Each structure stands twice: as structure tokens, then as C-alpha cells.
């Protein structure tokens, strides 16, 4: 069960419904009340009878299909491209320039071991 605040929107000049559980960052303002004329003719009982949630009235499958058609993604397989070593090096260079990654040296006691690349993501300012 949802609770609604019924209020007058002075900018739009209409009465609106606001779901109380969705409200964030609310505050009480000490300003004059507007919309009194609109509320004089407001019938709360009649309004609550015709009040419905739009999501209960839509055909979700039809909406999804229509959106997929608009976006031209009708059951297409995932599209991907290969990333070359040149791409990887360019990305590393960019991240280093932004101080977002740091090379961490890797030391080993095995002389024949191949060097490993160790890159750590950093957070600037810490």
C-alpha cells in the first residue's frame, strides 16, 4: 500500500500526487499557500477511485518490443570488438597521465623468471 501527498504545483498550475516513500530531501518552507481555488473543487473520494498506477495498465512486453525495435537490437548477439596491444598501451598511457594507475615493481629470487606486470589503480588525493 502506498501513501500519496496531494499538492498544488504552482508552476504547472495543477494538483499533483507525490508518493511519500519516494520523497527525498524534503523541507518545510514558510511561504504562502497557493492553489486554494483548485482545492475548492477537489473531490478526494472521486480522485482516489480513479487513481491508478500506470505500471499496472501498460503492456510491458509490447513496450519492451517497441523499444527494442526503436533501438534496432532485435535479438542480436552481443557485439564486441577485439582490443589490440596498441589499444592496451594507449589506455595505460592515458591512465598514467591522469595518475590513476601506478606500476608496482615485481621482484623475485628466481633469476630465470619472466618479469610480471603489476599495475595498481590509485585514487588521486589519498
mmCIF file of N, CA and C in Angstrom:
data_model
loop_
_atom_site.group_PDB
_atom_site.id
_atom_site.type_symbol
_atom_site.label_atom_id
_atom_site.label_comp_id
_atom_site.label_asym_id
_atom_site.label_seq_id
_atom_site.Cartn_x
_atom_site.Cartn_y
_atom_site.Cartn_z
ATOM 1 N N UNK A 1 0.847 -1.181 0.000
ATOM 2 C CA UNK A 1 0.000 0.000 0.000
ATOM 3 C C UNK A 1 0.888 1.238 0.000
ATOM 4 N N UNK A 2 0.580 2.176 -0.862
ATOM 5 C CA UNK A 2 1.366 3.404 -0.992
ATOM 6 C C UNK A 2 0.574 4.596 -0.467
ATOM 7 N N UNK A 3 1.294 5.562 0.078
ATOM 8 C CA UNK A 3 0.689 6.791 0.559
ATOM 9 C C UNK A 3 1.138 7.937 -0.337
ATOM 10 N N UNK A 4 0.206 8.841 -0.637
ATOM 11 C CA UNK A 4 0.478 9.948 -1.541
ATOM 12 C C UNK A 4 0.215 11.277 -0.863
ATOM 13 N N UNK A 5 1.051 12.252 -1.190
ATOM 14 C CA UNK A 5 0.826 13.629 -0.797
ATOM 15 C C UNK A 5 0.173 14.299 -1.998
ATOM 16 N N UNK A 6 -0.961 14.909 -1.774
ATOM 17 C CA UNK A 6 -1.658 15.627 -2.836
ATOM 18 C C UNK A 6 -1.343 17.094 -2.639
ATOM 19 N N UNK A 7 -0.751 17.706 -3.663
ATOM 20 C CA UNK A 7 -0.292 19.085 -3.514
ATOM 21 C C UNK A 7 -0.511 19.859 -4.813
ATOM 22 N N UNK A 8 -0.511 21.156 -4.678
ATOM 23 C CA UNK A 8 -0.682 22.048 -5.816
ATOM 24 C C UNK A 8 0.687 22.444 -6.349
ATOM 25 N N UNK A 9 0.890 22.268 -7.642
ATOM 26 C CA UNK A 9 2.119 22.684 -8.315
ATOM 27 C C UNK A 9 1.859 24.057 -8.920
ATOM 28 N N UNK A 10 2.392 25.096 -8.288
ATOM 29 C CA UNK A 10 2.124 26.469 -8.722
ATOM 30 C C UNK A 10 2.716 26.770 -10.095
ATOM 31 N N UNK A 11 3.830 26.137 -10.434
ATOM 32 C CA UNK A 11 4.454 26.383 -11.735
ATOM 33 C C UNK A 11 3.586 25.814 -12.856
ATOM 34 N N UNK A 12 3.111 24.567 -12.667
ATOM 35 C CA UNK A 12 2.276 23.924 -13.688
ATOM 36 C C UNK A 12 0.807 24.337 -13.563
ATOM 37 N N UNK A 13 0.427 24.842 -12.387
ATOM 38 C CA UNK A 13 -0.953 25.263 -12.169
ATOM 39 C C UNK A 13 -1.932 24.110 -12.030
ATOM 40 N N UNK A 14 -1.439 22.963 -11.523
ATOM 41 C CA UNK A 14 -2.302 21.784 -11.371
ATOM 42 C C UNK A 14 -2.046 21.092 -10.034
ATOM 43 N N UNK A 15 -2.972 20.225 -9.671
ATOM 44 C CA UNK A 15 -2.807 19.395 -8.481
ATOM 45 C C UNK A 15 -2.048 18.145 -8.890
ATOM 46 N N UNK A 16 -1.047 17.787 -8.093
ATOM 47 C CA UNK A 16 -0.230 16.602 -8.379
ATOM 48 C C UNK A 16 -0.227 15.663 -7.186
ATOM 49 N N UNK A 17 0.110 14.404 -7.473
ATOM 50 C CA UNK A 17 0.227 13.373 -6.443
ATOM 51 C C UNK A 17 1.688 12.973 -6.326
ATOM 52 N N UNK A 18 2.190 12.902 -5.108
ATOM 53 C CA UNK A 18 3.577 12.535 -4.859
ATOM 54 C C UNK A 18 3.595 11.337 -3.919
ATOM 55 N N UNK A 19 4.292 10.256 -4.328
ATOM 56 C CA UNK A 19 4.401 9.090 -3.452
ATOM 57 C C UNK A 19 5.333 9.423 -2.306
ATOM 58 N N UNK A 20 4.845 9.265 -1.094
ATOM 59 C CA UNK A 20 5.590 9.659 0.095
ATOM 60 C C UNK A 20 6.872 8.841 0.239
ATOM 61 N N UNK A 21 6.845 7.556 -0.072
ATOM 62 C CA UNK A 21 8.040 6.721 0.094
ATOM 63 C C UNK A 21 9.126 7.036 -0.934
ATOM 64 N N UNK A 22 8.806 7.806 -1.961
ATOM 65 C CA UNK A 22 9.792 8.176 -2.981
ATOM 66 C C UNK A 22 10.399 9.553 -2.724
ATOM 67 N N UNK A 23 9.882 10.278 -1.757
ATOM 68 C CA UNK A 23 10.356 11.643 -1.493
ATOM 69 C C UNK A 23 11.726 11.626 -0.837
ATOM 70 N N UNK A 24 12.575 12.543 -1.273
ATOM 71 C CA UNK A 24 13.900 12.702 -0.697
ATOM 72 C C UNK A 24 14.183 14.184 -0.530
ATOM 73 N N UNK A 25 15.015 14.503 0.439
ATOM 74 C CA UNK A 25 15.468 15.877 0.667
ATOM 75 C C UNK A 25 14.296 16.857 0.785
ATOM 76 N N UNK A 26 13.322 16.511 1.592
ATOM 77 C CA UNK A 26 12.171 17.397 1.776
ATOM 78 C C UNK A 26 12.464 18.408 2.878
ATOM 79 N N UNK A 27 11.790 19.533 2.807
ATOM 80 C CA UNK A 27 11.917 20.549 3.841
ATOM 81 C C UNK A 27 10.623 21.357 3.914
ATOM 82 N N UNK A 28 10.365 21.911 5.063
ATOM 83 C CA UNK A 28 9.177 22.738 5.264
ATOM 84 C C UNK A 28 9.553 24.184 4.986
ATOM 85 N N UNK A 29 8.799 24.824 4.108
ATOM 86 C CA UNK A 29 9.052 26.215 3.770
ATOM 87 C C UNK A 29 7.972 27.090 4.397
ATOM 88 N N UNK A 30 8.363 28.220 4.868
ATOM 89 C CA UNK A 30 7.415 29.165 5.468
ATOM 90 C C UNK A 30 6.965 30.157 4.399
ATOM 91 N N UNK A 31 6.245 29.678 3.406
ATOM 92 C CA UNK A 31 5.754 30.531 2.334
ATOM 93 C C UNK A 31 4.238 30.463 2.302
ATOM 94 N N UNK A 32 3.647 31.409 1.597
ATOM 95 C CA UNK A 32 2.194 31.426 1.487
ATOM 96 C C UNK A 32 1.675 30.250 0.685
ATOM 97 N N UNK A 33 0.485 29.821 1.012
ATOM 98 C CA UNK A 33 -0.134 28.695 0.317
ATOM 99 C C UNK A 33 -0.711 29.168 -1.012
ATOM 100 N N UNK A 34 -0.560 28.350 -2.033
ATOM 101 C CA UNK A 34 -1.121 28.645 -3.344
ATOM 102 C C UNK A 34 -2.040 27.491 -3.743
ATOM 103 N N UNK A 35 -2.905 27.729 -4.705
ATOM 104 C CA UNK A 35 -3.763 26.676 -5.230
ATOM 105 C C UNK A 35 -5.055 26.461 -4.483
ATOM 106 N N UNK A 36 -5.427 27.386 -3.629
ATOM 107 C CA UNK A 36 -6.654 27.207 -2.846
ATOM 108 C C UNK A 36 -7.877 27.032 -3.742
ATOM 109 N N UNK A 37 -7.921 27.759 -4.855
ATOM 110 C CA UNK A 37 -9.048 27.656 -5.779
ATOM 111 C C UNK A 37 -9.152 26.246 -6.357
ATOM 112 N N UNK A 38 -8.009 25.675 -6.701
ATOM 113 C CA UNK A 38 -8.003 24.320 -7.254
ATOM 114 C C UNK A 38 -8.512 23.297 -6.247
ATOM 115 N N UNK A 39 -8.170 23.481 -4.973
ATOM 116 C CA UNK A 39 -8.598 22.524 -3.953
ATOM 117 C C UNK A 39 -10.070 22.692 -3.562
ATOM 118 N N UNK A 40 -10.667 23.857 -3.823
ATOM 119 C CA UNK A 40 -12.085 24.049 -3.512
ATOM 120 C C UNK A 40 -12.954 23.063 -4.292
ATOM 121 N N UNK A 41 -12.566 22.791 -5.533
ATOM 122 C CA UNK A 41 -13.330 21.890 -6.386
ATOM 123 C C UNK A 41 -12.778 20.469 -6.390
ATOM 124 N N UNK A 42 -11.840 20.177 -5.520
ATOM 125 C CA UNK A 42 -11.186 18.876 -5.499
ATOM 126 C C UNK A 42 -12.004 17.880 -4.689
ATOM 127 N N UNK A 43 -12.320 16.744 -5.290
ATOM 128 C CA UNK A 43 -13.087 15.688 -4.620
ATOM 129 C C UNK A 43 -12.134 14.526 -4.334
ATOM 130 N N UNK A 44 -11.693 14.408 -3.084
ATOM 131 C CA UNK A 44 -10.709 13.404 -2.705
ATOM 132 C C UNK A 44 -11.225 11.987 -2.954
ATOM 133 N N UNK A 45 -12.489 11.732 -2.645
ATOM 134 C CA UNK A 45 -13.042 10.388 -2.833
ATOM 135 C C UNK A 45 -13.049 10.004 -4.309
ATOM 136 N N UNK A 46 -13.485 10.912 -5.153
ATOM 137 C CA UNK A 46 -13.519 10.657 -6.592
ATOM 138 C C UNK A 46 -12.102 10.494 -7.141
ATOM 139 N N UNK A 47 -11.179 11.307 -6.664
ATOM 140 C CA UNK A 47 -9.802 11.255 -7.120
ATOM 141 C C UNK A 47 -9.152 9.927 -6.745
ATOM 142 N N UNK A 48 -9.403 9.435 -5.533
ATOM 143 C CA UNK A 48 -8.779 8.186 -5.106
ATOM 144 C C UNK A 48 -9.339 6.991 -5.860
ATOM 145 N N UNK A 49 -10.588 7.068 -6.324
ATOM 146 C CA UNK A 49 -11.177 5.968 -7.086
ATOM 147 C C UNK A 49 -10.562 5.861 -8.478
ATOM 148 N N UNK A 50 -10.233 6.977 -9.102
ATOM 149 C CA UNK A 50 -9.672 6.913 -10.454
ATOM 150 C C UNK A 50 -8.147 6.882 -10.446
ATOM 151 N N UNK A 51 -7.551 7.011 -9.277
ATOM 152 C CA UNK A 51 -6.085 6.990 -9.149
ATOM 153 C C UNK A 51 -5.589 5.562 -9.342
ATOM 154 N N UNK A 52 -4.734 5.354 -10.329
ATOM 155 C CA UNK A 52 -4.140 4.040 -10.571
ATOM 156 C C UNK A 52 -2.665 4.210 -10.860
ATOM 157 N N UNK A 53 -1.958 3.143 -10.744
ATOM 158 C CA UNK A 53 -0.534 3.160 -11.052
ATOM 159 C C UNK A 53 -0.370 2.823 -12.525
ATOM 160 N N UNK A 54 0.318 3.661 -13.252
ATOM 161 C CA UNK A 54 0.476 3.481 -14.702
ATOM 162 C C UNK A 54 1.110 2.144 -15.038
ATOM 163 N N UNK A 55 1.999 1.651 -14.177
ATOM 164 C CA UNK A 55 2.658 0.380 -14.461
ATOM 165 C C UNK A 55 1.697 -0.800 -14.436
ATOM 166 N N UNK A 56 0.562 -0.637 -13.757
ATOM 167 C CA UNK A 56 -0.443 -1.697 -13.749
ATOM 168 C C UNK A 56 -1.238 -1.718 -15.045
ATOM 169 N N UNK A 57 -1.176 -0.639 -15.810
ATOM 170 C CA UNK A 57 -2.011 -0.520 -17.002
ATOM 171 C C UNK A 57 -1.262 -0.716 -18.314
ATOM 172 N N UNK A 58 0.037 -0.849 -18.283
ATOM 173 C CA UNK A 58 0.769 -0.958 -19.544
ATOM 174 C C UNK A 58 1.097 -2.409 -19.866
ATOM 175 N N UNK A 59 1.247 -2.685 -21.131
ATOM 176 C CA UNK A 59 1.667 -4.000 -21.601
ATOM 177 C C UNK A 59 3.189 -3.977 -21.674
ATOM 178 N N UNK A 60 3.839 -4.540 -20.670
ATOM 179 C CA UNK A 60 5.292 -4.449 -20.561
ATOM 180 C C UNK A 60 5.994 -5.130 -21.736
ATOM 181 N N UNK A 61 5.449 -6.250 -22.205
ATOM 182 C CA UNK A 61 6.058 -6.936 -23.347
ATOM 183 C C UNK A 61 6.001 -6.073 -24.602
ATOM 184 N N UNK A 62 4.873 -5.427 -24.832
ATOM 185 C CA UNK A 62 4.715 -4.580 -26.013
ATOM 186 C C UNK A 62 5.660 -3.380 -25.944
ATOM 187 N N UNK A 63 5.784 -2.794 -24.761
ATOM 188 C CA UNK A 63 6.674 -1.643 -24.592
ATOM 189 C C UNK A 63 8.125 -2.067 -24.828
ATOM 190 N N UNK A 64 8.503 -3.217 -24.263
ATOM 191 C CA UNK A 64 9.865 -3.714 -24.445
ATOM 192 C C UNK A 64 10.154 -3.981 -25.922
ATOM 193 N N UNK A 65 9.215 -4.628 -26.610
ATOM 194 C CA UNK A 65 9.399 -4.923 -28.039
ATOM 195 C C UNK A 65 9.527 -3.627 -28.844
ATOM 196 N N UNK A 66 8.686 -2.669 -28.526
ATOM 197 C CA UNK A 66 8.730 -1.391 -29.253
ATOM 198 C C UNK A 66 10.069 -0.682 -29.050
ATOM 199 N N UNK A 67 10.565 -0.703 -27.813
ATOM 200 C CA UNK A 67 11.861 -0.084 -27.537
ATOM 201 C C UNK A 67 12.986 -0.813 -28.251
ATOM 202 N N UNK A 68 12.925 -2.142 -28.251
ATOM 203 C CA UNK A 68 13.954 -2.916 -28.942
ATOM 204 C C UNK A 68 13.935 -2.612 -30.437
ATOM 205 N N UNK A 69 12.734 -2.479 -31.004
ATOM 206 C CA UNK A 69 12.620 -2.137 -32.428
ATOM 207 C C UNK A 69 13.203 -0.753 -32.703
ATOM 208 N N UNK A 70 12.911 0.185 -31.815
ATOM 209 C CA UNK A 70 13.421 1.542 -31.990
ATOM 210 C C UNK A 70 14.943 1.575 -31.912
ATOM 211 N N UNK A 71 15.497 0.757 -31.034
ATOM 212 C CA UNK A 71 16.940 0.730 -30.842
ATOM 213 C C UNK A 71 17.644 -0.260 -31.763
ATOM 214 N N UNK A 72 16.867 -0.958 -32.573
ATOM 215 C CA UNK A 72 17.391 -1.932 -33.524
ATOM 216 C C UNK A 72 18.278 -2.977 -32.862
ATOM 217 N N UNK A 73 17.798 -3.551 -31.769
ATOM 218 C CA UNK A 73 18.541 -4.617 -31.087
ATOM 219 C C UNK A 73 17.682 -5.872 -30.999
ATOM 220 N N UNK A 74 17.011 -6.175 -32.073
ATOM 221 C CA UNK A 74 16.116 -7.327 -32.107
ATOM 222 C C UNK A 74 16.897 -8.624 -32.022
ATOM 223 N N UNK A 75 17.034 -9.135 -30.840
ATOM 224 C CA UNK A 75 17.678 -10.437 -30.601
ATOM 225 C C UNK A 75 19.051 -10.553 -31.255
ATOM 226 N N UNK A 76 19.760 -9.475 -31.339
ATOM 227 C CA UNK A 76 21.111 -9.529 -31.882
ATOM 228 C C UNK A 76 22.044 -10.124 -30.838
ATOM 229 N N UNK A 77 23.032 -10.831 -31.317
ATOM 230 C CA UNK A 77 24.031 -11.356 -30.397
ATOM 231 C C UNK A 77 24.881 -10.191 -29.893
ATOM 232 N N UNK A 78 25.562 -10.439 -28.792
ATOM 233 C CA UNK A 78 26.440 -9.401 -28.257
ATOM 234 C C UNK A 78 27.425 -8.971 -29.326
ATOM 235 N N UNK A 79 27.626 -7.693 -29.425
ATOM 236 C CA UNK A 79 28.575 -7.159 -30.383
ATOM 237 C C UNK A 79 29.829 -6.749 -29.629
ATOM 238 N N UNK A 80 30.957 -7.181 -30.132
ATOM 239 C CA UNK A 80 32.207 -6.820 -29.467
ATOM 240 C C UNK A 80 33.303 -6.666 -30.507
ATOM 241 N N UNK A 81 34.332 -5.975 -30.102
ATOM 242 C CA UNK A 81 35.498 -5.811 -30.967
ATOM 243 C C UNK A 81 36.718 -6.235 -30.170
ATOM 244 N N UNK A 82 37.732 -6.662 -30.874
ATOM 245 C CA UNK A 82 38.963 -7.058 -30.210
ATOM 246 C C UNK A 82 39.783 -5.849 -29.815
ATOM 247 N N UNK A 83 40.515 -5.978 -28.719
ATOM 248 C CA UNK A 83 41.403 -4.904 -28.275
ATOM 249 C C UNK A 83 42.835 -5.368 -28.531
ATOM 250 N N UNK A 84 43.550 -4.593 -29.284
ATOM 251 C CA UNK A 84 44.930 -4.949 -29.612
ATOM 252 C C UNK A 84 45.864 -4.472 -28.508
ATOM 253 N N UNK A 85 47.109 -4.943 -28.569
ATOM 254 C CA UNK A 85 48.116 -4.483 -27.604
ATOM 255 C C UNK A 85 48.345 -2.980 -27.714
ATOM 256 N N UNK A 86 48.187 -2.448 -28.918
ATOM 257 C CA UNK A 86 48.332 -1.000 -29.108
ATOM 258 C C UNK A 86 47.251 -0.253 -28.330
ATOM 259 N N UNK A 87 46.031 -0.801 -28.345
ATOM 260 C CA UNK A 87 44.949 -0.190 -27.560
ATOM 261 C C UNK A 87 45.273 -0.228 -26.071
ATOM 262 N N UNK A 88 45.743 -1.379 -25.615
ATOM 263 C CA UNK A 88 46.068 -1.538 -24.187
ATOM 264 C C UNK A 88 47.123 -0.535 -23.769
ATOM 265 N N UNK A 89 48.167 -0.397 -24.581
ATOM 266 C CA UNK A 89 49.252 0.544 -24.252
ATOM 267 C C UNK A 89 48.745 1.988 -24.239
ATOM 268 N N UNK A 90 47.877 2.321 -25.172
ATOM 269 C CA UNK A 90 47.320 3.673 -25.221
ATOM 270 C C UNK A 90 46.461 3.960 -23.990
ATOM 271 N N UNK A 91 45.688 2.980 -23.569
ATOM 272 C CA UNK A 91 44.848 3.144 -22.381
ATOM 273 C C UNK A 91 45.724 3.308 -21.142
ATOM 274 N N UNK A 92 46.771 2.490 -21.026
ATOM 275 C CA UNK A 92 47.694 2.603 -19.882
ATOM 276 C C UNK A 92 48.338 3.983 -19.844
ATOM 277 N N UNK A 93 48.785 4.451 -20.993
ATOM 278 C CA UNK A 93 49.425 5.768 -21.071
ATOM 279 C C UNK A 93 48.461 6.865 -20.598
ATOM 280 N N UNK A 94 47.234 6.776 -21.024
ATOM 281 C CA UNK A 94 46.221 7.754 -20.638
ATOM 282 C C UNK A 94 45.966 7.702 -19.123
ATOM 283 N N UNK A 95 45.806 6.491 -18.576
ATOM 284 C CA UNK A 95 45.549 6.349 -17.139
ATOM 285 C C UNK A 95 46.736 6.816 -16.306
ATOM 286 N N UNK A 96 47.956 6.564 -16.791
ATOM 287 C CA UNK A 96 49.154 7.050 -16.085
ATOM 288 C C UNK A 96 49.198 8.573 -16.084
ATOM 289 N N UNK A 97 48.851 9.187 -17.207
ATOM 290 C CA UNK A 97 48.859 10.647 -17.299
ATOM 291 C C UNK A 97 47.875 11.270 -16.309
ATOM 292 N N UNK A 98 46.818 10.553 -16.013
ATOM 293 C CA UNK A 98 45.823 11.038 -15.049
ATOM 294 C C UNK A 98 46.140 10.609 -13.617
ATOM 295 N N UNK A 99 47.275 9.964 -13.424
ATOM 296 C CA UNK A 99 47.685 9.436 -12.108
ATOM 297 C C UNK A 99 46.648 8.469 -11.536
ATOM 298 N N UNK A 100 46.074 7.659 -12.398
ATOM 299 C CA UNK A 100 45.083 6.685 -11.950
ATOM 300 C C UNK A 100 45.653 5.275 -11.817
ATOM 301 N N UNK A 101 46.839 5.059 -12.385
ATOM 302 C CA UNK A 101 47.499 3.770 -12.217
ATOM 303 C C UNK A 101 48.968 4.003 -11.905
ATOM 304 N N UNK A 102 49.572 3.007 -11.253
ATOM 305 C CA UNK A 102 50.988 3.060 -10.896
ATOM 306 C C UNK A 102 51.577 1.680 -11.173
ATOM 307 N N UNK A 103 52.748 1.653 -11.791
ATOM 308 C CA UNK A 103 53.474 0.392 -11.964
ATOM 309 C C UNK A 103 54.103 0.007 -10.629
ATOM 310 N N UNK A 104 53.905 -1.218 -10.226
ATOM 311 C CA UNK A 104 54.489 -1.709 -8.983
ATOM 312 C C UNK A 104 55.555 -2.732 -9.365
ATOM 313 N N UNK A 105 56.808 -2.476 -8.979
ATOM 314 C CA UNK A 105 57.865 -3.418 -9.355
ATOM 315 C C UNK A 105 57.641 -4.791 -8.718
ATOM 316 N N UNK A 106 58.007 -5.822 -9.472
ATOM 317 C CA UNK A 106 57.850 -7.182 -9.006
ATOM 318 C C UNK A 106 59.244 -7.792 -8.901
ATOM 319 N N UNK A 107 59.618 -8.200 -7.721
ATOM 320 C CA UNK A 107 60.938 -8.786 -7.522
ATOM 321 C C UNK A 107 60.780 -10.253 -7.165
ATOM 322 N N UNK A 108 61.708 -11.050 -7.666
ATOM 323 C CA UNK A 108 61.676 -12.476 -7.381
ATOM 324 C C UNK A 108 63.102 -12.971 -7.149
ATOM 325 N N UNK A 109 63.211 -14.066 -6.440
ATOM 326 C CA UNK A 109 64.543 -14.626 -6.208
ATOM 327 C C UNK A 109 64.931 -15.625 -7.298
ATOM 328 N N UNK A 110 63.994 -15.880 -8.211
ATOM 329 C CA UNK A 110 64.271 -16.805 -9.303
ATOM 330 C C UNK A 110 64.825 -15.995 -10.479
ATOM 331 N N UNK A 111 66.104 -16.191 -10.815
ATOM 332 C CA UNK A 111 66.723 -15.382 -11.870
ATOM 333 C C UNK A 111 66.099 -15.584 -13.246
ATOM 334 N N UNK A 112 65.584 -16.761 -13.528
ATOM 335 C CA UNK A 112 65.063 -17.036 -14.862
ATOM 336 C C UNK A 112 63.578 -16.670 -15.017
ATOM 337 N N UNK A 113 62.974 -16.164 -13.955
ATOM 338 C CA UNK A 113 61.540 -15.832 -14.007
ATOM 339 C C UNK A 113 61.298 -14.634 -14.916
ATOM 340 N N UNK A 114 60.233 -14.730 -15.703
ATOM 341 C CA UNK A 114 59.873 -13.611 -16.573
ATOM 342 C C UNK A 114 59.274 -12.495 -15.726
ATOM 343 N N UNK A 115 59.583 -11.266 -16.057
ATOM 344 C CA UNK A 115 59.006 -10.161 -15.270
ATOM 345 C C UNK A 115 57.489 -10.099 -15.469
ATOM 346 N N UNK A 116 56.792 -9.868 -14.393
ATOM 347 C CA UNK A 116 55.337 -9.716 -14.434
ATOM 348 C C UNK A 116 54.980 -8.244 -14.362
ATOM 349 N N UNK A 117 53.946 -7.897 -15.035
ATOM 350 C CA UNK A 117 53.475 -6.513 -14.992
ATOM 351 C C UNK A 117 52.445 -6.400 -13.877
ATOM 352 N N UNK A 118 52.702 -5.553 -12.930
ATOM 353 C CA UNK A 118 51.775 -5.304 -11.830
ATOM 354 C C UNK A 118 51.366 -3.845 -11.869
ATOM 355 N N UNK A 119 50.092 -3.614 -12.163
ATOM 356 C CA UNK A 119 49.583 -2.251 -12.216
ATOM 357 C C UNK A 119 48.520 -2.119 -11.146
ATOM 358 N N UNK A 120 48.606 -1.051 -10.376
ATOM 359 C CA UNK A 120 47.654 -0.810 -9.305
ATOM 360 C C UNK A 120 46.859 0.447 -9.657
ATOM 361 N N UNK A 121 45.549 0.340 -9.509
ATOM 362 C CA UNK A 121 44.702 1.522 -9.705
ATOM 363 C C UNK A 121 44.778 2.355 -8.439
ATOM 364 N N UNK A 122 44.948 3.644 -8.611
ATOM 365 C CA UNK A 122 45.052 4.548 -7.476
ATOM 366 C C UNK A 122 43.875 5.496 -7.448
ATOM 367 N N UNK A 123 43.736 6.151 -6.313
ATOM 368 C CA UNK A 123 42.727 7.175 -6.203
ATOM 369 C C UNK A 123 43.435 8.474 -5.848
ATOM 370 N N UNK A 124 43.459 9.422 -6.770
ATOM 371 C CA UNK A 124 44.177 10.667 -6.524
ATOM 372 C C UNK A 124 43.675 11.379 -5.261
ATOM 373 N N UNK A 125 44.617 11.997 -4.565
ATOM 374 C CA UNK A 125 44.259 12.779 -3.392
ATOM 375 C C UNK A 125 44.273 12.013 -2.106
ATOM 376 N N UNK A 126 44.597 10.744 -2.160
ATOM 377 C CA UNK A 126 44.629 9.952 -0.915
ATOM 378 C C UNK A 126 46.050 9.609 -0.581
#
